């Protein structure tokens, strides 16, 4: 029923909000790992970094992780200074090379971390568990939100003993809440696979609906 119909007949109306929520186990992990080297000169720092990164890269491919799921996200060279009497004195250079790894088999997450540590990675951070198809779950949450709003409208009209016109004349999808990823990890080298628990991701949908009712 349109807004025009509602205004023309001056029907009494009510407004309700609906919420739908799902708890979903993630199926994708994304993590960042890399190698940081320091040396008195930039070339030496670069060469040491390249040797370790090549060993690390080959170890990741042997797990196996496909090349498509390994991406370089940072390569930087920065001078390092000490300060003497307030004046900077060059002491060397730091080279950082970081990779982003996409993991589609979550059982491998701990193995990947330990393999990285054992092959020279000294920077691991931002392990984030996500969903490969969050839109599908959001649509399910949206259905729940609509059902929730309709049930509220029924409860309200039944309580005041009026008849609900079952077709809403206005439906608005409120700002969708993005799935909140689960992320946490502190780097600890170990011989056993690191225990990584993906947890659950919460997906929420919210809508506003307006109905007419009659006596």
PDB file of C-alpha atoms in Angstrom:
ATOM      1  CA  UNK A   1       0.000   0.000   0.000  1.00  0.00           C
ATOM      2  CA  UNK A   2       1.448   3.356  -0.974  1.00  0.00           C
ATOM      3  CA  UNK A   3       1.988   6.461   1.105  1.00  0.00           C
ATOM      4  CA  UNK A   4      -0.534   8.224  -1.165  1.00  0.00           C
ATOM      5  CA  UNK A   5      -3.277   5.741  -0.234  1.00  0.00           C
ATOM      6  CA  UNK A   6      -2.489   6.163   3.446  1.00  0.00           C
ATOM      7  CA  UNK A   7      -2.739   9.962   3.328  1.00  0.00           C
ATOM      8  CA  UNK A   8      -5.863   9.939   1.181  1.00  0.00           C
ATOM      9  CA  UNK A   9      -7.859   7.756   3.555  1.00  0.00           C
ATOM     10  CA  UNK A  10      -6.247   9.148   6.669  1.00  0.00           C
ATOM     11  CA  UNK A  11      -5.868   5.707   8.206  1.00  0.00           C
ATOM     12  CA  UNK A  12      -4.305   5.484  11.671  1.00  0.00           C
ATOM     13  CA  UNK A  13      -0.836   4.024  11.493  1.00  0.00           C
ATOM     14  CA  UNK A  14       1.943   2.605  13.591  1.00  0.00           C
ATOM     15  CA  UNK A  15       5.684   2.368  13.146  1.00  0.00           C
ATOM     16  CA  UNK A  16       7.837  -0.546  14.278  1.00  0.00           C
ATOM     17  CA  UNK A  17      11.505  -1.461  14.101  1.00  0.00           C
ATOM     18  CA  UNK A  18      12.726  -4.960  13.437  1.00  0.00           C
ATOM     19  CA  UNK A  19      16.075  -6.563  14.167  1.00  0.00           C
ATOM     20  CA  UNK A  20      17.488  -9.809  12.801  1.00  0.00           C
ATOM     21  CA  UNK A  21      20.727 -11.314  14.034  1.00  0.00           C
ATOM     22  CA  UNK A  22      22.824 -14.338  13.128  1.00  0.00           C
ATOM     23  CA  UNK A  23      25.919 -15.893  14.677  1.00  0.00           C
ATOM     24  CA  UNK A  24      28.022 -17.429  11.907  1.00  0.00           C
ATOM     25  CA  UNK A  25      31.287 -19.316  12.043  1.00  0.00           C
ATOM     26  CA  UNK A  26      33.817 -17.673   9.696  1.00  0.00           C
ATOM     27  CA  UNK A  27      35.284 -19.583   6.771  1.00  0.00           C
ATOM     28  CA  UNK A  28      38.171 -17.307   5.741  1.00  0.00           C
ATOM     29  CA  UNK A  29      41.201 -16.037   7.648  1.00  0.00           C
ATOM     30  CA  UNK A  30      43.368 -13.116   6.608  1.00  0.00           C
ATOM     31  CA  UNK A  31      46.670 -12.484   8.334  1.00  0.00           C
ATOM     32  CA  UNK A  32      49.721 -10.319   7.893  1.00  0.00           C
ATOM     33  CA  UNK A  33      53.253 -11.583   8.370  1.00  0.00           C
ATOM     34  CA  UNK A  34      56.663 -10.386   7.368  1.00  0.00           C
ATOM     35  CA  UNK A  35      60.346  -9.962   7.965  1.00  0.00           C
ATOM     36  CA  UNK A  36      62.114  -6.965   9.479  1.00  0.00           C
ATOM     37  CA  UNK A  37      65.903  -6.788   9.123  1.00  0.00           C
ATOM     38  CA  UNK A  38      68.438  -4.193  10.266  1.00  0.00           C
ATOM     39  CA  UNK A  39      72.012  -3.590   9.149  1.00  0.00           C
ATOM     40  CA  UNK A  40      74.578  -0.837   9.098  1.00  0.00           C
ATOM     41  CA  UNK A  41      73.979  -0.212   5.395  1.00  0.00           C
ATOM     42  CA  UNK A  42      70.827  -0.421   3.289  1.00  0.00           C
ATOM     43  CA  UNK A  43      72.164  -2.983   0.815  1.00  0.00           C
ATOM     44  CA  UNK A  44      73.056  -5.503   3.515  1.00  0.00           C
ATOM     45  CA  UNK A  45      69.652  -5.062   5.186  1.00  0.00           C
ATOM     46  CA  UNK A  46      67.965  -5.626   1.810  1.00  0.00           C
ATOM     47  CA  UNK A  47      69.990  -8.723   1.003  1.00  0.00           C
ATOM     48  CA  UNK A  48      69.356 -10.313   4.406  1.00  0.00           C
ATOM     49  CA  UNK A  49      65.666  -9.552   4.106  1.00  0.00           C
ATOM     50  CA  UNK A  50      65.473 -11.039   0.603  1.00  0.00           C
ATOM     51  CA  UNK A  51      67.149 -14.287   1.694  1.00  0.00           C
ATOM     52  CA  UNK A  52      64.719 -14.779   4.600  1.00  0.00           C
ATOM     53  CA  UNK A  53      61.658 -13.747   2.583  1.00  0.00           C
ATOM     54  CA  UNK A  54      62.516 -16.162  -0.218  1.00  0.00           C
ATOM     55  CA  UNK A  55      62.814 -19.019   2.295  1.00  0.00           C
ATOM     56  CA  UNK A  56      59.555 -17.954   3.930  1.00  0.00           C
ATOM     57  CA  UNK A  57      57.737 -17.686   0.601  1.00  0.00           C
ATOM     58  CA  UNK A  58      58.811 -21.162  -0.514  1.00  0.00           C
ATOM     59  CA  UNK A  59      57.789 -22.624   2.857  1.00  0.00           C
ATOM     60  CA  UNK A  60      54.314 -21.093   2.517  1.00  0.00           C
ATOM     61  CA  UNK A  61      53.903 -22.498  -0.991  1.00  0.00           C
ATOM     62  CA  UNK A  62      54.790 -25.960   0.298  1.00  0.00           C
ATOM     63  CA  UNK A  63      51.945 -25.990   2.884  1.00  0.00           C
ATOM     64  CA  UNK A  64      50.412 -25.424   0.260  1.00  0.00           C
ATOM     65  CA  UNK A  65      49.161 -21.870  -0.120  1.00  0.00           C
ATOM     66  CA  UNK A  66      48.509 -20.717  -3.669  1.00  0.00           C
ATOM     67  CA  UNK A  67      50.371 -17.712  -5.064  1.00  0.00           C
ATOM     68  CA  UNK A  68      47.031 -15.955  -5.591  1.00  0.00           C
ATOM     69  CA  UNK A  69      46.503 -15.944  -1.822  1.00  0.00           C
ATOM     70  CA  UNK A  70      49.875 -14.338  -1.046  1.00  0.00           C
ATOM     71  CA  UNK A  71      50.217 -10.608  -1.636  1.00  0.00           C
ATOM     72  CA  UNK A  72      52.960  -8.135  -0.773  1.00  0.00           C
ATOM     73  CA  UNK A  73      51.428  -5.217   1.131  1.00  0.00           C
ATOM     74  CA  UNK A  74      54.538  -3.359   2.269  1.00  0.00           C
ATOM     75  CA  UNK A  75      58.172  -3.029   1.314  1.00  0.00           C
ATOM     76  CA  UNK A  76      60.006  -0.200   3.020  1.00  0.00           C
ATOM     77  CA  UNK A  77      63.530   0.977   3.821  1.00  0.00           C
ATOM     78  CA  UNK A  78      64.020   3.432   6.648  1.00  0.00           C
ATOM     79  CA  UNK A  79      67.184   4.930   8.127  1.00  0.00           C
ATOM     80  CA  UNK A  80      67.665   4.362  11.859  1.00  0.00           C
ATOM     81  CA  UNK A  81      69.114   7.081  14.069  1.00  0.00           C
ATOM     82  CA  UNK A  82      70.633   7.439  17.499  1.00  0.00           C
ATOM     83  CA  UNK A  83      70.634  10.828  19.141  1.00  0.00           C
ATOM     84  CA  UNK A  84      73.780  12.283  20.666  1.00  0.00           C
ATOM     85  CA  UNK A  85      73.477  15.638  22.391  1.00  0.00           C
ATOM     86  CA  UNK A  86      70.167  16.075  20.616  1.00  0.00           C
ATOM     87  CA  UNK A  87      71.634  15.494  17.167  1.00  0.00           C
ATOM     88  CA  UNK A  88      70.650  12.529  14.955  1.00  0.00           C
ATOM     89  CA  UNK A  89      73.435  10.091  14.124  1.00  0.00           C
ATOM     90  CA  UNK A  90      72.776   7.460  11.463  1.00  0.00           C
ATOM     91  CA  UNK A  91      73.224   3.968  12.900  1.00  0.00           C
ATOM     92  CA  UNK A  92      71.872   1.856  10.063  1.00  0.00           C
ATOM     93  CA  UNK A  93      68.821   0.893   8.030  1.00  0.00           C
ATOM     94  CA  UNK A  94      65.690  -1.130   8.616  1.00  0.00           C
ATOM     95  CA  UNK A  95      63.988  -3.074   5.821  1.00  0.00           C
ATOM     96  CA  UNK A  96      60.419  -4.310   6.234  1.00  0.00           C
ATOM     97  CA  UNK A  97      58.700  -6.728   3.865  1.00  0.00           C
ATOM     98  CA  UNK A  98      55.132  -7.730   4.775  1.00  0.00           C
ATOM     99  CA  UNK A  99      52.763 -10.202   3.165  1.00  0.00           C
ATOM    100  CA  UNK A 100      49.001 -10.589   3.366  1.00  0.00           C
ATOM    101  CA  UNK A 101      47.885 -14.225   3.437  1.00  0.00           C
ATOM    102  CA  UNK A 102      44.344 -15.357   2.648  1.00  0.00           C
ATOM    103  CA  UNK A 103      43.510 -18.723   4.206  1.00  0.00           C
ATOM    104  CA  UNK A 104      40.467 -20.675   3.019  1.00  0.00           C
ATOM    105  CA  UNK A 105      41.188 -23.754   5.140  1.00  0.00           C
ATOM    106  CA  UNK A 106      41.001 -22.477   8.706  1.00  0.00           C
ATOM    107  CA  UNK A 107      42.565 -25.661  10.045  1.00  0.00           C
ATOM    108  CA  UNK A 108      45.812 -24.474   8.456  1.00  0.00           C
ATOM    109  CA  UNK A 109      45.938 -21.138  10.282  1.00  0.00           C
ATOM    110  CA  UNK A 110      48.086 -22.321  13.173  1.00  0.00           C
ATOM    111  CA  UNK A 111      50.354 -24.283  10.819  1.00  0.00           C
ATOM    112  CA  UNK A 112      50.884 -21.214   8.649  1.00  0.00           C
ATOM    113  CA  UNK A 113      51.845 -19.100  11.641  1.00  0.00           C
ATOM    114  CA  UNK A 114      54.315 -21.642  12.983  1.00  0.00           C
ATOM    115  CA  UNK A 115      55.781 -22.275   9.533  1.00  0.00           C
ATOM    116  CA  UNK A 116      56.281 -18.538   9.139  1.00  0.00           C
ATOM    117  CA  UNK A 117      57.998 -18.217  12.524  1.00  0.00           C
ATOM    118  CA  UNK A 118      60.241 -21.214  11.883  1.00  0.00           C
ATOM    119  CA  UNK A 119      61.326 -19.735   8.546  1.00  0.00           C
ATOM    120  CA  UNK A 120      62.275 -16.294   9.785  1.00  0.00           C
ATOM    121  CA  UNK A 121      59.073 -14.255  10.083  1.00  0.00           C
ATOM    122  CA  UNK A 122      59.415 -11.857  13.000  1.00  0.00           C
ATOM    123  CA  UNK A 123      56.307  -9.777  12.380  1.00  0.00           C
ATOM    124  CA  UNK A 124      52.835 -11.349  12.580  1.00  0.00           C
ATOM    125  CA  UNK A 125      49.710  -9.302  13.180  1.00  0.00           C
ATOM    126  CA  UNK A 126      46.105  -8.611  12.274  1.00  0.00           C
ATOM    127  CA  UNK A 127      44.707 -12.098  12.051  1.00  0.00           C
ATOM    128  CA  UNK A 128      41.120 -11.499  10.985  1.00  0.00           C
ATOM    129  CA  UNK A 129      38.433 -14.137  10.478  1.00  0.00           C
ATOM    130  CA  UNK A 130      35.779 -13.218   7.931  1.00  0.00           C
ATOM    131  CA  UNK A 131      33.098 -14.702   5.669  1.00  0.00           C
ATOM    132  CA  UNK A 132      33.487 -15.500   2.004  1.00  0.00           C
ATOM    133  CA  UNK A 133      29.797 -14.681   1.376  1.00  0.00           C
ATOM    134  CA  UNK A 134      28.559 -12.281   4.036  1.00  0.00           C
ATOM    135  CA  UNK A 135      25.791 -11.008   1.724  1.00  0.00           C
ATOM    136  CA  UNK A 136      24.011 -14.373   1.851  1.00  0.00           C
ATOM    137  CA  UNK A 137      23.919 -14.304   5.639  1.00  0.00           C
ATOM    138  CA  UNK A 138      22.882 -10.654   5.679  1.00  0.00           C
ATOM    139  CA  UNK A 139      19.840 -11.472   3.546  1.00  0.00           C
ATOM    140  CA  UNK A 140      18.891 -14.130   6.086  1.00  0.00           C
ATOM    141  CA  UNK A 141      19.248 -11.603   8.901  1.00  0.00           C
ATOM    142  CA  UNK A 142      17.104  -9.171   6.897  1.00  0.00           C
ATOM    143  CA  UNK A 143      14.325 -11.769   6.644  1.00  0.00           C
ATOM    144  CA  UNK A 144      14.461 -12.205  10.417  1.00  0.00           C
ATOM    145  CA  UNK A 145      14.274  -8.435  10.885  1.00  0.00           C
ATOM    146  CA  UNK A 146      11.121  -8.209   8.763  1.00  0.00           C
ATOM    147  CA  UNK A 147       9.514 -11.071  10.676  1.00  0.00           C
ATOM    148  CA  UNK A 148      10.460  -9.407  13.938  1.00  0.00           C
ATOM    149  CA  UNK A 149       8.889  -6.109  12.905  1.00  0.00           C
ATOM    150  CA  UNK A 150       5.696  -7.783  11.699  1.00  0.00           C
ATOM    151  CA  UNK A 151       5.369  -9.721  14.956  1.00  0.00           C
ATOM    152  CA  UNK A 152       5.735  -6.486  16.901  1.00  0.00           C
ATOM    153  CA  UNK A 153       3.000  -4.846  14.826  1.00  0.00           C
ATOM    154  CA  UNK A 154       0.702  -7.823  15.450  1.00  0.00           C
ATOM    155  CA  UNK A 155       1.386  -7.710  19.187  1.00  0.00           C
ATOM    156  CA  UNK A 156       0.651  -3.990  19.363  1.00  0.00           C
ATOM    157  CA  UNK A 157      -2.622  -4.129  17.457  1.00  0.00           C
ATOM    158  CA  UNK A 158      -3.821  -7.261  19.268  1.00  0.00           C
ATOM    159  CA  UNK A 159      -3.100  -5.620  22.604  1.00  0.00           C
ATOM    160  CA  UNK A 160      -5.185  -2.526  21.821  1.00  0.00           C
ATOM    161  CA  UNK A 161      -7.804  -4.714  20.085  1.00  0.00           C
ATOM    162  CA  UNK A 162      -7.684  -3.286  16.608  1.00  0.00           C
ATOM    163  CA  UNK A 163      -7.172  -4.975  13.240  1.00  0.00           C
ATOM    164  CA  UNK A 164      -3.796  -4.754  11.535  1.00  0.00           C
ATOM    165  CA  UNK A 165      -3.731  -4.289   7.787  1.00  0.00           C
ATOM    166  CA  UNK A 166      -1.101  -6.961   7.041  1.00  0.00           C
ATOM    167  CA  UNK A 167       0.671  -5.197   4.162  1.00  0.00           C
ATOM    168  CA  UNK A 168       2.993  -2.400   5.308  1.00  0.00           C
ATOM    169  CA  UNK A 169       2.775   0.862   3.380  1.00  0.00           C
ATOM    170  CA  UNK A 170       6.399   1.742   4.154  1.00  0.00           C
ATOM    171  CA  UNK A 171       9.552  -0.373   4.590  1.00  0.00           C
ATOM    172  CA  UNK A 172      13.012   1.097   5.092  1.00  0.00           C
ATOM    173  CA  UNK A 173      16.237  -0.821   5.413  1.00  0.00           C
ATOM    174  CA  UNK A 174      18.281   0.941   8.036  1.00  0.00           C
ATOM    175  CA  UNK A 175      22.021   1.319   7.764  1.00  0.00           C
ATOM    176  CA  UNK A 176      23.302  -2.251   7.622  1.00  0.00           C
ATOM    177  CA  UNK A 177      25.753  -3.308  10.283  1.00  0.00           C
ATOM    178  CA  UNK A 178      28.849  -4.839   8.742  1.00  0.00           C
ATOM    179  CA  UNK A 179      29.903  -8.213  10.095  1.00  0.00           C
ATOM    180  CA  UNK A 180      32.321  -7.740  12.933  1.00  0.00           C
ATOM    181  CA  UNK A 181      35.448  -9.794  12.259  1.00  0.00           C
ATOM    182  CA  UNK A 182      37.143 -11.702  15.025  1.00  0.00           C
ATOM    183  CA  UNK A 183      40.778 -10.757  15.307  1.00  0.00           C
ATOM    184  CA  UNK A 184      43.511 -11.391  17.830  1.00  0.00           C
ATOM    185  CA  UNK A 185      46.967 -12.881  18.004  1.00  0.00           C
ATOM    186  CA  UNK A 186      50.279 -12.210  19.663  1.00  0.00           C
ATOM    187  CA  UNK A 187      53.421 -13.631  18.106  1.00  0.00           C
ATOM    188  CA  UNK A 188      54.832 -16.590  20.011  1.00  0.00           C
ATOM    189  CA  UNK A 189      57.178 -19.093  18.427  1.00  0.00           C
ATOM    190  CA  UNK A 190      56.329 -22.683  19.287  1.00  0.00           C
ATOM    191  CA  UNK A 191      56.975 -26.165  18.003  1.00  0.00           C
ATOM    192  CA  UNK A 192      53.289 -27.137  17.984  1.00  0.00           C
ATOM    193  CA  UNK A 193      50.665 -25.565  15.766  1.00  0.00           C
ATOM    194  CA  UNK A 194      49.539 -22.312  17.317  1.00  0.00           C
ATOM    195  CA  UNK A 195      46.005 -22.655  18.791  1.00  0.00           C
ATOM    196  CA  UNK A 196      43.849 -20.202  16.851  1.00  0.00           C
ATOM    197  CA  UNK A 197      40.099 -20.139  17.516  1.00  0.00           C
ATOM    198  CA  UNK A 198      38.016 -18.375  14.829  1.00  0.00           C
ATOM    199  CA  UNK A 199      35.007 -17.799  17.102  1.00  0.00           C
ATOM    200  CA  UNK A 200      31.728 -16.475  15.692  1.00  0.00           C
ATOM    201  CA  UNK A 201      30.863 -13.473  13.540  1.00  0.00           C
ATOM    202  CA  UNK A 202      27.714 -11.506  14.320  1.00  0.00           C
ATOM    203  CA  UNK A 203      25.574 -10.316  11.418  1.00  0.00           C
ATOM    204  CA  UNK A 204      22.744  -7.889  12.112  1.00  0.00           C
ATOM    205  CA  UNK A 205      20.020  -6.315   9.965  1.00  0.00           C
ATOM    206  CA  UNK A 206      17.609  -3.554  10.979  1.00  0.00           C
ATOM    207  CA  UNK A 207      14.468  -2.281   9.281  1.00  0.00           C
ATOM    208  CA  UNK A 208      11.663   0.197   9.858  1.00  0.00           C
ATOM    209  CA  UNK A 209       8.095  -0.674   8.854  1.00  0.00           C
ATOM    210  CA  UNK A 210       4.850   1.305   8.937  1.00  0.00           C
ATOM    211  CA  UNK A 211       1.398  -0.277   8.977  1.00  0.00           C
ATOM    212  CA  UNK A 212      -2.159   0.952   8.987  1.00  0.00           C
ATOM    213  CA  UNK A 213      -4.805  -0.459  11.289  1.00  0.00           C
ATOM    214  CA  UNK A 214      -8.547  -0.142  11.670  1.00  0.00           C
ATOM    215  CA  UNK A 215     -11.196  -0.610  14.333  1.00  0.00           C
TER     216      UNK A 215
END
